[in-house]
Coordinates of C-alpha atoms and ligand atoms in Angstrom, one line a residue:
M75 CA -31.4 -130.6 -67.7
T76 CA -28.0 -130.7 -69.5
R77 CA -25.9 -133.7 -70.6
I78 CA -22.3 -133.6 -68.5
C79 CA -19.3 -135.4 -68.3
I80 CA -17.2 -135.5 -65.7
V81 CA -13.3 -136.5 -66.5
G82 CA -11.3 -137.6 -63.3
A83 CA -13.4 -139.6 -61.0
G84 CA -11.2 -139.0 -58.0
H85 CA -12.6 -136.4 -54.9
V86 CA -13.5 -133.9 -56.8
G87 CA -15.0 -135.2 -59.6
L88 CA -17.1 -138.0 -57.8
V89 CA -18.7 -135.4 -55.8
Y90 CA -20.0 -133.1 -59.0
G91 CA -21.0 -136.2 -60.6
V92 CA -23.3 -137.3 -58.0
A93 CA -24.5 -133.2 -57.2
F94 CA -25.2 -132.9 -60.7
A95 CA -27.0 -136.1 -60.7
L96 CA -28.9 -135.6 -58.1
A97 CA -30.0 -132.3 -59.5
G98 CA -31.5 -133.7 -62.7
N99 CA -28.9 -133.4 -65.1
E100 CA -27.4 -136.9 -66.9
V101 CA -24.3 -137.3 -65.9
V102 CA -21.3 -139.9 -67.0
A103 CA -17.9 -139.8 -65.1
A104 CA -15.2 -141.0 -67.3
D105 CA -12.0 -141.6 -65.7
V106 CA -8.7 -143.3 -67.5
D107 CA -8.3 -145.9 -64.4
A108 CA -10.8 -148.5 -64.8
K109 CA -10.0 -150.3 -61.0
P110 CA -12.3 -147.2 -59.6
I111 CA -14.8 -146.6 -62.2
A112 CA -15.8 -150.5 -61.6
T113 CA -16.2 -149.9 -58.0
L114 CA -18.4 -146.7 -58.2
A115 CA -20.9 -148.1 -61.1
K116 CA -21.4 -151.0 -58.1
G117 CA -22.1 -147.5 -56.0
T118 CA -19.1 -148.1 -53.9
P119 CA -17.4 -144.6 -53.6
T120 CA -13.6 -145.4 -53.3
F121 CA -12.8 -143.0 -50.2
F122 CA -15.1 -141.6 -47.2
E123 CA -17.1 -138.8 -47.2
P124 CA -20.4 -138.3 -45.1
G125 CA -23.2 -139.4 -47.0
L126 CA -21.4 -140.4 -50.5
S127 CA -22.1 -143.5 -50.0
K128 CA -25.9 -142.9 -50.0
A129 CA -26.1 -140.6 -52.4
L130 CA -23.8 -142.6 -55.3
R131 CA -26.4 -145.1 -54.8
R132 CA -29.5 -142.9 -55.2
A133 CA -28.1 -141.3 -57.6
L134 CA -27.1 -145.0 -59.6
R135 CA -31.1 -145.4 -59.2
T136 CA -32.5 -142.7 -61.0
K137 CA -30.0 -143.8 -63.7
R138 CA -29.1 -140.3 -64.7
L139 CA -25.2 -141.1 -63.5
S140 CA -23.2 -143.6 -65.5
F141 CA -19.4 -144.2 -64.9
T142 CA -17.0 -145.1 -68.2
T143 CA -13.0 -145.5 -69.2
N144 CA -13.9 -143.9 -72.3
V145 CA -13.6 -140.3 -72.0
V146 CA -13.5 -139.3 -75.4
G147 CA -16.9 -140.8 -76.5
A148 CA -18.4 -139.8 -73.2
S149 CA -16.9 -136.1 -74.1
G150 CA -18.6 -136.4 -77.3
K151 CA -22.0 -136.9 -75.8
A152 CA -21.6 -133.9 -73.3
K153 CA -22.9 -130.8 -73.6
A154 CA -21.3 -129.4 -70.8
I155 CA -17.7 -131.5 -69.6
F156 CA -15.7 -130.9 -66.4
L157 CA -12.0 -131.3 -65.9
C158 CA -11.3 -132.9 -62.2
V159 CA -8.0 -134.2 -62.9
G160 CA -5.4 -134.2 -60.0
T161 CA -2.6 -131.8 -60.6
P162 CA 0.0 -133.0 -58.5
S163 CA 3.0 -131.3 -56.6
R164 CA 6.1 -131.7 -58.0
P165 CA 9.1 -131.4 -55.4
D166 CA 10.1 -127.6 -55.9
G167 CA 5.9 -127.2 -55.4
S168 CA 5.0 -126.4 -58.8
I169 CA 2.1 -128.7 -60.4
D170 CA 2.5 -131.2 -62.7
T171 CA -0.4 -130.7 -65.3
M172 CA 0.0 -133.9 -67.3
Y173 CA -2.8 -135.3 -66.7
L174 CA -4.9 -132.0 -67.3
E175 CA -2.8 -132.2 -70.6
A176 CA -3.7 -136.0 -71.5
A177 CA -7.7 -135.3 -70.3
A178 CA -7.8 -131.8 -72.3
K179 CA -6.4 -133.6 -75.5
S180 CA -8.7 -136.8 -75.2
V181 CA -11.7 -134.4 -74.7
G182 CA -10.5 -132.5 -78.0
E183 CA -11.3 -135.6 -79.5
G184 CA -14.1 -135.9 -78.3
I185 CA -15.9 -132.6 -79.3
R186 CA -14.3 -133.0 -83.2
A187 CA -16.9 -134.6 -84.7
T188 CA -19.5 -132.5 -82.5
K189 CA -22.4 -130.5 -84.1
G190 CA -23.6 -128.3 -81.4
Y191 CA -21.5 -125.9 -79.2
S192 CA -20.3 -127.8 -75.9
V193 CA -18.2 -126.0 -73.0
V194 CA -15.2 -127.1 -71.2
A195 CA -15.0 -126.2 -67.6
V196 CA -11.6 -126.6 -65.8
K197 CA -12.2 -127.6 -62.3
S198 CA -8.9 -128.7 -61.7
T199 CA -7.1 -126.0 -58.7
V200 CA -4.6 -125.1 -61.8
L201 CA -2.4 -121.2 -61.6
P202 CA -3.1 -118.5 -63.4
G203 CA -2.5 -118.8 -67.7
T204 CA -2.5 -122.8 -67.3
T205 CA -5.8 -123.0 -68.9
D206 CA -4.9 -120.7 -71.6
G207 CA -1.5 -121.8 -71.9
I208 CA -1.9 -125.7 -71.6
V209 CA -5.8 -126.6 -71.9
R210 CA -6.8 -124.6 -74.9
P211 CA -3.9 -125.6 -77.3
A212 CA -4.7 -129.0 -76.1
L213 CA -8.5 -129.0 -76.7
E214 CA -8.0 -127.3 -80.0
A215 CA -5.4 -129.3 -81.7
T216 CA -7.2 -132.5 -81.1
S217 CA -10.8 -131.1 -81.5
G218 CA -9.2 -129.1 -84.5
K219 CA -11.7 -126.6 -83.5
A220 CA -11.1 -122.5 -81.9
A221 CA -12.2 -122.5 -78.5
G222 CA -14.6 -119.3 -78.1
R223 CA -15.8 -119.9 -81.3
D224 CA -16.6 -123.7 -82.1
F225 CA -17.0 -124.1 -78.2
G226 CA -16.6 -122.7 -75.1
L227 CA -14.0 -122.8 -72.4
C228 CA -14.2 -121.7 -68.7
V229 CA -12.6 -121.8 -65.3
N230 CA -15.1 -122.7 -62.7
P231 CA -12.9 -123.8 -59.5
E232 CA -14.4 -126.1 -56.4
F233 CA -14.5 -124.8 -53.0
L234 CA -15.4 -128.5 -51.5
R235 CA -14.3 -129.2 -47.8
E236 CA -13.9 -133.0 -47.0
G237 CA -16.2 -133.9 -44.5
S238 CA -18.6 -132.0 -46.3
A239 CA -17.7 -132.2 -49.7
L240 CA -21.6 -133.4 -51.0
E241 CA -23.1 -130.2 -49.3
D242 CA -20.5 -127.9 -50.4
A243 CA -21.6 -129.2 -54.2
I244 CA -24.8 -128.7 -54.0
K245 CA -25.5 -125.8 -52.1
P246 CA -22.2 -123.8 -52.7
D247 CA -21.1 -120.5 -51.1
R248 CA -20.6 -119.0 -54.4
I249 CA -19.9 -119.9 -58.2
V250 CA -17.1 -118.4 -59.8
I251 CA -16.6 -118.9 -63.6
G252 CA -13.9 -117.9 -65.5
A253 CA -14.6 -117.6 -69.2
F254 CA -12.9 -117.5 -72.2
N255 CA -15.6 -115.0 -73.8
R256 CA -19.1 -114.4 -73.2
R257 CA -20.6 -117.2 -75.0
S258 CA -18.2 -119.8 -72.9
A259 CA -20.0 -118.4 -69.4
T260 CA -23.5 -118.4 -71.2
A261 CA -22.6 -121.8 -71.9
L262 CA -21.7 -122.7 -69.0
A263 CA -24.6 -121.0 -66.9
P264 CA -27.2 -123.9 -67.5
V265 CA -26.1 -126.4 -65.2
Y266 CA -26.0 -124.2 -62.7
R267 CA -29.6 -123.3 -63.0
G268 CA -31.6 -123.6 -60.0
V269 CA -28.6 -122.9 -57.5
R270 CA -29.1 -120.0 -55.4
S271 CA -25.8 -118.6 -54.3
P272 CA -23.8 -115.8 -55.4
R273 CA -22.2 -115.8 -58.8
L274 CA -19.3 -114.0 -60.0
T275 CA -17.7 -113.8 -64.0
T276 CA -14.7 -113.1 -64.4
D277 CA -11.9 -113.6 -67.1
L278 CA -10.0 -117.3 -67.0
R279 CA -6.9 -116.1 -65.1
T280 CA -8.8 -114.1 -62.1
A281 CA -10.9 -117.2 -61.7
E282 CA -7.5 -119.6 -61.4
M283 CA -6.2 -117.3 -59.2
I284 CA -9.5 -116.7 -56.9
K285 CA -9.2 -120.2 -55.9
Y286 CA -5.3 -119.9 -54.8
A287 CA -6.3 -116.7 -52.9
T288 CA -8.9 -118.1 -51.0
N289 CA -6.5 -121.7 -49.7
A290 CA -3.9 -119.4 -49.6
F291 CA -5.7 -116.7 -46.9
L292 CA -7.4 -119.6 -45.0
A293 CA -4.2 -121.1 -44.6
T294 CA -2.8 -118.0 -43.7
K295 CA -5.6 -117.5 -41.1
V296 CA -4.7 -120.9 -39.7
S297 CA -0.8 -120.0 -39.2
F298 CA -1.9 -116.8 -37.7
A299 CA -4.4 -118.7 -35.2
N300 CA -1.1 -121.3 -34.5
E301 CA 1.6 -118.4 -34.2
L302 CA -0.9 -116.8 -31.6
A303 CA -1.4 -119.8 -29.7
N304 CA 2.2 -120.2 -29.4
L305 CA 2.5 -116.6 -28.2
C306 CA 0.2 -117.1 -25.5
D307 CA 2.0 -120.0 -24.7
A308 CA 4.7 -118.1 -24.6
F309 CA 3.4 -115.3 -22.1
G310 CA 1.3 -118.2 -20.3
G311 CA -2.0 -118.1 -19.0
I312 CA -4.1 -117.3 -22.1
N313 CA -6.2 -119.3 -24.1
V314 CA -6.1 -118.9 -27.9
D315 CA -10.1 -119.7 -28.3
A316 CA -10.8 -116.6 -26.1
V317 CA -8.8 -114.6 -27.8
V318 CA -10.4 -115.4 -31.0
E319 CA -13.8 -114.8 -29.8
G320 CA -12.4 -111.4 -28.4
M321 CA -11.1 -111.0 -31.9
G322 CA -14.4 -112.1 -33.8
L323 CA -16.5 -109.5 -32.1
D324 CA -14.6 -107.1 -34.7
P325 CA -16.8 -107.0 -37.9
R326 CA -13.5 -107.0 -39.4
I327 CA -12.8 -110.1 -38.3
N328 CA -14.4 -113.4 -39.3
P329 CA -13.4 -115.6 -36.1
R330 CA -13.9 -118.7 -38.6
F331 CA -11.0 -120.9 -39.3
L332 CA -8.9 -119.3 -36.5
K333 CA -8.6 -122.6 -34.9
A334 CA -5.1 -123.1 -33.6
G335 CA -3.7 -126.8 -33.5
L336 CA -0.3 -128.2 -34.6
G337 CA -0.7 -127.2 -38.4
F338 CA -2.9 -127.7 -41.2
G339 CA -2.6 -130.4 -43.9
G340 CA -4.7 -132.3 -46.6
S341 CA -4.4 -132.2 -50.1
C342 CA -5.0 -128.6 -50.6
F343 CA -3.7 -126.0 -48.6
P344 CA 0.0 -127.5 -48.5
K345 CA 0.7 -128.0 -52.1
D346 CA -1.5 -124.8 -53.1
V347 CA 0.4 -122.8 -50.9
R348 CA 3.1 -124.3 -52.0
A349 CA 2.6 -123.8 -55.5
L350 CA 1.2 -120.2 -55.5
V351 CA 5.0 -119.5 -54.1
A352 CA 6.5 -121.5 -56.4
G353 CA 4.6 -120.2 -59.2
G354 CA 5.8 -116.9 -57.8
R355 CA 9.3 -117.5 -57.9
A356 CA 9.6 -118.5 -61.2
R357 CA 7.7 -115.4 -62.4
G358 CA 10.3 -113.2 -60.4
Y359 CA 9.0 -112.3 -57.0
G360 CA 9.6 -114.1 -54.0
S361 CA 6.4 -114.3 -51.7
R362 CA 6.8 -113.4 -48.1
V363 CA 4.1 -113.8 -46.1
L364 CA 3.1 -116.8 -47.8
R365 CA 6.8 -118.5 -47.0
A366 CA 6.3 -117.4 -43.5
V367 CA 2.8 -119.5 -43.7
L368 CA 4.5 -122.5 -44.6
E369 CA 7.0 -122.4 -42.4
L370 CA 5.3 -121.9 -39.6
N371 CA 3.3 -124.8 -40.8
D372 CA 6.2 -127.5 -41.0
L373 CA 7.4 -126.2 -37.3
Q374 CA 4.0 -126.1 -35.3
P375 CA 3.7 -130.1 -35.0
L376 CA 6.8 -130.1 -33.0
R377 CA 5.1 -127.8 -30.6
A378 CA 3.2 -131.0 -29.3
V379 CA 6.9 -132.7 -28.8
E380 CA 8.1 -129.3 -27.0
L381 CA 4.8 -130.0 -24.8
A382 CA 5.4 -133.7 -24.0
E383 CA 9.4 -132.8 -23.4
K384 CA 8.9 -130.3 -21.2
A385 CA 6.3 -132.6 -19.2
V386 CA 8.1 -135.5 -19.2
G387 CA 11.6 -134.6 -20.2
P388 CA 13.3 -136.4 -23.1
L389 CA 11.1 -138.8 -25.0
A390 CA 13.7 -141.7 -25.9
G391 CA 12.6 -145.2 -24.5
K392 CA 9.1 -143.7 -24.2
R393 CA 5.9 -144.9 -25.5
V394 CA 3.8 -142.2 -26.7
A395 CA 0.1 -142.4 -28.4
I396 CA -1.1 -140.2 -31.0
L397 CA -4.7 -139.8 -30.8
G398 CA -6.0 -138.8 -34.2
L399 CA -3.6 -139.4 -37.5
S400 CA -5.8 -138.0 -40.5
F401 CA -5.2 -134.5 -41.2
K402 CA -8.6 -133.1 -39.7
G403 CA -11.5 -134.9 -38.0
G404 CA -14.0 -136.3 -39.8
S405 CA -11.8 -137.5 -42.8
D406 CA -10.0 -140.9 -43.4
D407 CA -7.4 -138.7 -45.5
V408 CA -3.4 -138.8 -44.2
R409 CA -2.4 -136.5 -47.1
E410 CA 0.2 -134.0 -45.9
S411 CA -1.5 -134.8 -41.9
R412 CA 0.3 -132.9 -39.7
A413 CA 0.6 -136.6 -37.7
I414 CA 3.2 -137.8 -40.3
P415 CA 5.6 -135.2 -39.3
L416 CA 4.8 -134.9 -35.5
A417 CA 5.4 -139.2 -35.5
K418 CA 8.5 -138.9 -37.7
A419 CA 10.0 -136.2 -35.0
L420 CA 9.1 -138.6 -32.1
L421 CA 10.7 -141.8 -33.9
E422 CA 13.6 -139.4 -33.8
R423 CA 13.8 -138.6 -30.2
G424 CA 14.1 -142.6 -30.1
A425 CA 10.2 -142.8 -28.9
S426 CA 8.3 -145.5 -29.6
V427 CA 4.8 -144.6 -31.2
V428 CA 1.2 -146.0 -31.4
G429 CA -1.4 -144.5 -33.1
Y430 CA -5.2 -144.7 -33.4
D431 CA -7.4 -143.0 -35.6
P432 CA -11.2 -143.9 -36.1
E433 CA -10.9 -143.9 -39.8
A434 CA -7.9 -143.3 -41.1
N435 CA -5.1 -146.4 -39.1
S436 CA -4.8 -148.6 -42.6
A437 CA -3.4 -145.1 -44.8
F438 CA -1.4 -144.5 -42.1
K439 CA 0.6 -147.4 -41.3
A440 CA 1.3 -147.1 -45.3
A441 CA 2.5 -143.4 -45.0
V442 CA 4.8 -144.2 -41.6
P443 CA 5.3 -147.9 -41.7
A444 CA 7.1 -147.7 -38.2
V445 CA 4.6 -146.1 -36.3
E446 CA 2.2 -149.1 -34.5
I447 CA -1.0 -149.0 -35.4
A448 CA -4.0 -149.5 -32.4
P449 CA -7.0 -151.2 -33.3
D450 CA -8.7 -149.1 -30.9
L451 CA -8.2 -146.4 -28.4
A452 CA -7.9 -148.4 -25.7
S453 CA -4.9 -150.2 -27.0
A454 CA -3.6 -147.3 -28.1
L455 CA -3.6 -146.0 -24.7
A456 CA -2.3 -149.0 -23.2
R457 CA 0.8 -148.8 -21.3
A458 CA 1.3 -145.0 -23.1
D459 CA 3.8 -142.9 -21.1
V460 CA 2.5 -140.1 -22.9
C461 CA -0.5 -139.2 -25.2
I462 CA -1.1 -136.3 -28.0
V463 CA -4.2 -135.7 -29.4
H464 CA -3.4 -134.2 -32.7
N465 CA -6.7 -134.2 -34.5
D466 CA -10.4 -132.8 -33.8
W467 CA -12.3 -135.6 -34.4
P468 CA -15.6 -135.0 -32.4
Q469 CA -15.1 -137.9 -30.2
W470 CA -12.2 -137.3 -28.8
R471 CA -14.2 -134.5 -26.6
A472 CA -16.3 -137.1 -25.1
L473 CA -13.2 -138.5 -23.6
K474 CA -12.8 -138.6 -19.8
A475 CA -10.1 -139.2 -17.3
S476 CA -11.3 -143.0 -17.2
H477 CA -10.3 -143.4 -21.0
F478 CA -6.9 -142.7 -19.9
S479 CA -6.5 -145.1 -17.0
G480 CA -4.9 -147.6 -18.9
M481 CA -2.0 -145.2 -19.7
R482 CA 1.7 -146.2 -18.0
G483 CA 2.1 -141.9 -17.8
D484 CA 0.0 -139.6 -17.2
V485 CA 0.5 -136.9 -19.7
V486 CA -1.7 -135.8 -22.4
V487 CA -0.9 -133.2 -24.7
D488 CA -3.8 -131.9 -26.2
G489 CA -3.1 -130.0 -29.5
R490 CA -6.0 -129.1 -30.3
R491 CA -7.9 -127.7 -27.0
I492 CA -10.7 -130.7 -27.8
L493 CA -10.8 -132.6 -24.1
R494 CA -12.8 -131.4 -21.7
R495 CA -10.8 -130.4 -18.4
G496 CA -13.4 -130.9 -16.0
A497 CA -13.6 -134.2 -17.3
M498 CA -9.9 -134.9 -17.1
K499 CA -9.5 -135.4 -13.0
G500 CA -5.8 -137.1 -12.3
V501 CA -4.9 -136.3 -15.7
R502 CA -1.7 -133.9 -16.5
L503 CA -2.8 -132.0 -19.5
E504 CA -0.6 -130.2 -21.5
V505 CA -2.5 -127.8 -23.5
L506 CA -1.4 -126.2 -27.0
G507 CA -2.7 -122.5 -26.9
G508 CA -4.0 -123.4 -23.0
Ligands
LIG184 C1 -10.0 -127.2 -48.0 C2 -10.8 -125.5 -47.9 O1 -11.6 -125.2 -46.8 C3 -12.0 -125.7 -49.1 O2 -12.4 -124.4 -49.1 C4 -11.3 -125.9 -50.4 O3 -12.1 -126.4 -51.6 C5 -10.1 -127.4 -50.8 O4 -9.6 -127.1 -49.3 C6 -9.5 -127.6 -51.8 O5 -9.0 -126.7 -52.0 O6 -9.7 -128.7 -52.3 P1 -10.0 -129.4 -46.7 O7 -8.7 -129.5 -47.3 O8 -11.4 -130.2 -46.9 O9 -10.7 -128.0 -47.6 O10 -9.6 -129.1 -45.2 P2 -9.9 -127.7 -44.3 O11 -11.1 -127.9 -43.3 O12 -10.1 -126.9 -45.0 O13 -9.0 -127.5 -43.5 C7 -7.5 -127.9 -43.9 C8 -6.6 -128.2 -42.9 O14 -6.3 -127.1 -41.8 C9 -7.0 -129.5 -41.6 O15 -5.7 -129.9 -41.5 C10 -7.6 -128.2 -40.4 O16 -7.4 -129.3 -39.2 C11 -6.9 -127.0 -40.7 N1 -7.5 -126.2 -40.1 C12 -8.6 -126.0 -40.4 C13 -7.5 -125.6 -38.7 O17 -6.1 -126.2 -38.0 N2 -7.6 -125.1 -38.0 C14 -8.9 -123.9 -38.2 O18 -9.7 -123.2 -37.8 C15 -9.3 -124.7 -39.6

């Protein structure tokens, strides 16, 4: 059992707090924002994540998980302190480390008077050099102690996917520990005792880069798949999924994450790739591949508009329904959702846009107020001239032609190849990568 403090009770912090507590550790999750802390302490998660609600209540019942706004006090009592605060994007793509620095200062204050050796681990996604250049000085300044000698310092990136975050935290596919020195790595090891996953220990900068390299590569795979889909459409009569299946038989190619669609969104890929490009630029390196990955991702939602226009002509005055507003199925998160540029492009063309999502309706309304939000699928489709399926909620797979019978038009653009062709008799399907 390790006494753990999590600083930042957002998506990452909460999931790890629950996972560490259920693994038998004593966890205090601290956040300067009193509102979410009060909600979480009552056993209600502040965002949608499958299984989290139950797991949070279970962890609270064991009394091994508690919540506080006292970051200094909680970190002073812990053996391992995880920094899980957000690192938002600045307009130029670089990341803002303001919250991280503030959190590190509070933790430094917390560990100032402690006797034993505690370890601070950065889980927030930060560019190489940040932990040594910003976190370490902040910790040392307020603690009056030296990293490595008096307390441990590590970078321990997370690889959680929304929708399976809890499972990813409990059974990670790997544990990467970037350590300031050997003693730091040794101090963090007990937290992962009993977790059977491959481990890699590196220096701080390498671990920071591993997180970015992973997300940049996955984003590149998605943009590659999207380009392939566009090329399949240009040649005509080729299904991109069949192409990927064939490619995937080559053992050098992993076919996962090559599902073409209208682009990647979410709180991580777009932000992380932009940050890496901006970080390279600031250091005199102009990225080529990653810039192209982003450029294609900006254009990809417009493919749905093109397919709709090809089928029904100019969209001015037409009513277009978007099915799926979150950045991916299974999530209520609309951050960087490709449905946002898609809706804006439709509105710019003079269409009226109605959207429906099983979980993300209110968040989307706040993001694009000009879009009408339908309370259910049938009202979204009622009187629509065109329907565009944007994300991959599993329930879209169950749709049949009869679900679309309330539409004024008969054109459905499938941006994810999720509808079953055989069930769509009488519907004019326009399929991306078809
Ligand atoms: C991503 C990574 O998958 C996680 O490993 C990582 O920990 C996380 O970012 C993070 O850095 O915190 P997530 O943002 O939850 O996780 O979403 P993904 O499932 O990776 O999907 C990202 C976007 O790519 C979505 O818009 C999704 O629809 C799209 N995508 C993904 C595709 O279009 N095709 C695919 O084959 C896969």
